[in-house]
């Protein structure tokens, strides 16, 4: 397995977020991004997870709720990738994939766009 400290991985996630066009990040609302070492035991190979209410499903009722949560998982990403360059690319793909869920884009469409 590829070695990378949590701090190094967090920096890659931060850099991936910085590469998201500002036109999109300005539209993101009430969402926080986290890095965790491992996903839930039920899905050990999960690279990222979006939890919340997509922007497309929010209505007048949406107020006073906790932020949506995007989690990027270090362990599975490092097990999946062979090189540091692979980790950089996969982290960026995973970050974009989870942000897309925040915007209401489903798995099928993400796979069609190459973010599966």
PDB file of C-alpha atoms in Angstrom:
ATOM      1  CA  UNK A   1       0.000   0.000   0.000  1.00  0.00           C
ATOM      2  CA  UNK A   2       1.138   3.503  -0.820  1.00  0.00           C
ATOM      3  CA  UNK A   3       2.268   5.555   2.194  1.00  0.00           C
ATOM      4  CA  UNK A   4       1.017   9.090   2.803  1.00  0.00           C
ATOM      5  CA  UNK A   5       0.444  10.930   6.055  1.00  0.00           C
ATOM      6  CA  UNK A   6      -2.980  12.229   6.921  1.00  0.00           C
ATOM      7  CA  UNK A   7      -1.623  15.779   6.656  1.00  0.00           C
ATOM      8  CA  UNK A   8      -0.316  15.132   3.121  1.00  0.00           C
ATOM      9  CA  UNK A   9      -3.650  13.629   2.108  1.00  0.00           C
ATOM     10  CA  UNK A  10      -5.601  16.521   3.639  1.00  0.00           C
ATOM     11  CA  UNK A  11      -3.432  18.889   1.603  1.00  0.00           C
ATOM     12  CA  UNK A  12      -4.306  16.980  -1.594  1.00  0.00           C
ATOM     13  CA  UNK A  13      -8.007  17.271  -0.757  1.00  0.00           C
ATOM     14  CA  UNK A  14      -7.566  20.996  -0.121  1.00  0.00           C
ATOM     15  CA  UNK A  15      -5.754  21.409  -3.440  1.00  0.00           C
ATOM     16  CA  UNK A  16      -8.519  19.487  -5.228  1.00  0.00           C
ATOM     17  CA  UNK A  17     -11.088  21.834  -3.686  1.00  0.00           C
ATOM     18  CA  UNK A  18      -9.025  24.826  -4.823  1.00  0.00           C
ATOM     19  CA  UNK A  19      -9.176  23.526  -8.416  1.00  0.00           C
ATOM     20  CA  UNK A  20     -12.980  23.484  -8.448  1.00  0.00           C
ATOM     21  CA  UNK A  21     -14.057  26.507 -10.507  1.00  0.00           C
ATOM     22  CA  UNK A  22     -15.062  29.459  -8.352  1.00  0.00           C
ATOM     23  CA  UNK A  23     -18.329  29.693 -10.319  1.00  0.00           C
ATOM     24  CA  UNK A  24     -19.293  26.394  -8.664  1.00  0.00           C
ATOM     25  CA  UNK A  25     -17.849  26.927  -5.203  1.00  0.00           C
ATOM     26  CA  UNK A  26     -19.794  30.191  -4.929  1.00  0.00           C
ATOM     27  CA  UNK A  27     -22.995  28.183  -5.438  1.00  0.00           C
ATOM     28  CA  UNK A  28     -22.179  25.595  -2.781  1.00  0.00           C
ATOM     29  CA  UNK A  29     -24.307  26.186   0.278  1.00  0.00           C
ATOM     30  CA  UNK A  30     -24.150  24.788   3.801  1.00  0.00           C
ATOM     31  CA  UNK A  31     -21.640  22.018   3.099  1.00  0.00           C
ATOM     32  CA  UNK A  32     -18.475  20.989   4.939  1.00  0.00           C
ATOM     33  CA  UNK A  33     -15.649  18.762   3.686  1.00  0.00           C
ATOM     34  CA  UNK A  34     -13.857  16.272   5.944  1.00  0.00           C
ATOM     35  CA  UNK A  35     -11.067  13.731   5.621  1.00  0.00           C
ATOM     36  CA  UNK A  36     -11.354  10.430   7.470  1.00  0.00           C
ATOM     37  CA  UNK A  37      -8.943   7.514   7.485  1.00  0.00           C
ATOM     38  CA  UNK A  38     -11.492   4.773   6.827  1.00  0.00           C
ATOM     39  CA  UNK A  39     -15.113   4.499   5.680  1.00  0.00           C
ATOM     40  CA  UNK A  40     -17.797   2.600   7.579  1.00  0.00           C
ATOM     41  CA  UNK A  41     -17.093  -1.150   7.882  1.00  0.00           C
ATOM     42  CA  UNK A  42     -20.057  -1.870   5.618  1.00  0.00           C
ATOM     43  CA  UNK A  43     -18.239  -0.350   2.612  1.00  0.00           C
ATOM     44  CA  UNK A  44     -14.463  -0.615   3.085  1.00  0.00           C
ATOM     45  CA  UNK A  45     -13.672   0.475  -0.495  1.00  0.00           C
ATOM     46  CA  UNK A  46     -15.653   3.724  -0.423  1.00  0.00           C
ATOM     47  CA  UNK A  47     -13.454   6.627  -1.545  1.00  0.00           C
ATOM     48  CA  UNK A  48     -15.880   9.438  -0.712  1.00  0.00           C
ATOM     49  CA  UNK A  49     -19.356  10.048   0.637  1.00  0.00           C
ATOM     50  CA  UNK A  50     -21.897  12.865   0.361  1.00  0.00           C
ATOM     51  CA  UNK A  51     -24.468  13.107   3.147  1.00  0.00           C
ATOM     52  CA  UNK A  52     -27.126  15.775   3.060  1.00  0.00           C
ATOM     53  CA  UNK A  53     -29.834  17.376   0.996  1.00  0.00           C
ATOM     54  CA  UNK A  54     -28.775  18.252  -2.556  1.00  0.00           C
ATOM     55  CA  UNK A  55     -29.353  21.836  -3.654  1.00  0.00           C
ATOM     56  CA  UNK A  56     -31.917  20.604  -6.198  1.00  0.00           C
ATOM     57  CA  UNK A  57     -34.087  19.145  -3.416  1.00  0.00           C
ATOM     58  CA  UNK A  58     -34.055  22.057  -1.007  1.00  0.00           C
ATOM     59  CA  UNK A  59     -37.196  24.089  -0.631  1.00  0.00           C
ATOM     60  CA  UNK A  60     -38.691  26.663   1.667  1.00  0.00           C
ATOM     61  CA  UNK A  61     -38.494  24.155   4.515  1.00  0.00           C
ATOM     62  CA  UNK A  62     -34.683  24.121   4.322  1.00  0.00           C
ATOM     63  CA  UNK A  63     -33.492  26.293   7.195  1.00  0.00           C
ATOM     64  CA  UNK A  64     -31.582  25.789  10.405  1.00  0.00           C
ATOM     65  CA  UNK A  65     -30.172  22.410   9.418  1.00  0.00           C
ATOM     66  CA  UNK A  66     -26.684  21.086   9.984  1.00  0.00           C
ATOM     67  CA  UNK A  67     -24.330  21.397   7.004  1.00  0.00           C
ATOM     68  CA  UNK A  68     -24.207  18.704   4.372  1.00  0.00           C
ATOM     69  CA  UNK A  69     -21.123  16.565   4.782  1.00  0.00           C
ATOM     70  CA  UNK A  70     -18.601  15.462   2.175  1.00  0.00           C
ATOM     71  CA  UNK A  71     -16.094  12.929   3.472  1.00  0.00           C
ATOM     72  CA  UNK A  72     -13.015  11.801   1.557  1.00  0.00           C
ATOM     73  CA  UNK A  73     -11.441   8.556   2.787  1.00  0.00           C
ATOM     74  CA  UNK A  74      -7.659   8.236   2.876  1.00  0.00           C
ATOM     75  CA  UNK A  75      -7.245   4.475   3.427  1.00  0.00           C
ATOM     76  CA  UNK A  76      -9.216   3.161   0.445  1.00  0.00           C
ATOM     77  CA  UNK A  77      -7.732   5.826  -1.821  1.00  0.00           C
ATOM     78  CA  UNK A  78      -4.190   4.815  -0.895  1.00  0.00           C
ATOM     79  CA  UNK A  79      -5.028   1.110  -1.327  1.00  0.00           C
ATOM     80  CA  UNK A  80      -6.603   1.794  -4.720  1.00  0.00           C
ATOM     81  CA  UNK A  81      -3.749   3.887  -6.144  1.00  0.00           C
ATOM     82  CA  UNK A  82      -0.261   2.758  -7.114  1.00  0.00           C
ATOM     83  CA  UNK A  83       1.561   6.107  -7.292  1.00  0.00           C
ATOM     84  CA  UNK A  84       1.352   9.558  -5.738  1.00  0.00           C
ATOM     85  CA  UNK A  85       0.203  10.900  -9.123  1.00  0.00           C
ATOM     86  CA  UNK A  86      -2.648   8.364  -9.035  1.00  0.00           C
ATOM     87  CA  UNK A  87      -3.623   9.610  -5.567  1.00  0.00           C
ATOM     88  CA  UNK A  88      -3.657  13.225  -6.761  1.00  0.00           C
ATOM     89  CA  UNK A  89      -5.876  12.325  -9.722  1.00  0.00           C
ATOM     90  CA  UNK A  90      -8.205  10.038  -7.756  1.00  0.00           C
ATOM     91  CA  UNK A  91      -8.583  12.576  -4.954  1.00  0.00           C
ATOM     92  CA  UNK A  92      -9.568  15.239  -7.449  1.00  0.00           C
ATOM     93  CA  UNK A  93     -12.071  12.910  -9.138  1.00  0.00           C
ATOM     94  CA  UNK A  94     -13.553  11.916  -5.768  1.00  0.00           C
ATOM     95  CA  UNK A  95     -13.869  15.520  -4.571  1.00  0.00           C
ATOM     96  CA  UNK A  96     -15.619  16.552  -7.804  1.00  0.00           C
ATOM     97  CA  UNK A  97     -17.836  13.442  -7.627  1.00  0.00           C
ATOM     98  CA  UNK A  98     -19.045  14.270  -4.108  1.00  0.00           C
ATOM     99  CA  UNK A  99     -19.522  17.971  -4.881  1.00  0.00           C
ATOM    100  CA  UNK A 100     -21.622  16.924  -7.867  1.00  0.00           C
ATOM    101  CA  UNK A 101     -23.923  15.028  -5.494  1.00  0.00           C
ATOM    102  CA  UNK A 102     -24.327  18.288  -3.550  1.00  0.00           C
ATOM    103  CA  UNK A 103     -25.581  19.813  -6.813  1.00  0.00           C
ATOM    104  CA  UNK A 104     -28.016  16.928  -7.314  1.00  0.00           C
ATOM    105  CA  UNK A 105     -26.118  14.972  -9.977  1.00  0.00           C
ATOM    106  CA  UNK A 106     -26.731  11.223  -9.637  1.00  0.00           C
ATOM    107  CA  UNK A 107     -24.334   8.277  -9.986  1.00  0.00           C
ATOM    108  CA  UNK A 108     -25.446   7.374 -13.511  1.00  0.00           C
ATOM    109  CA  UNK A 109     -24.727  10.863 -14.841  1.00  0.00           C
ATOM    110  CA  UNK A 110     -21.391  11.029 -13.010  1.00  0.00           C
ATOM    111  CA  UNK A 111     -20.299   7.744 -14.555  1.00  0.00           C
ATOM    112  CA  UNK A 112     -21.275   9.045 -18.002  1.00  0.00           C
ATOM    113  CA  UNK A 113     -19.157  12.154 -17.369  1.00  0.00           C
ATOM    114  CA  UNK A 114     -16.145  10.071 -16.303  1.00  0.00           C
ATOM    115  CA  UNK A 115     -16.433  10.748 -12.582  1.00  0.00           C
ATOM    116  CA  UNK A 116     -17.613   7.276 -11.585  1.00  0.00           C
TER     117      UNK A 116
END
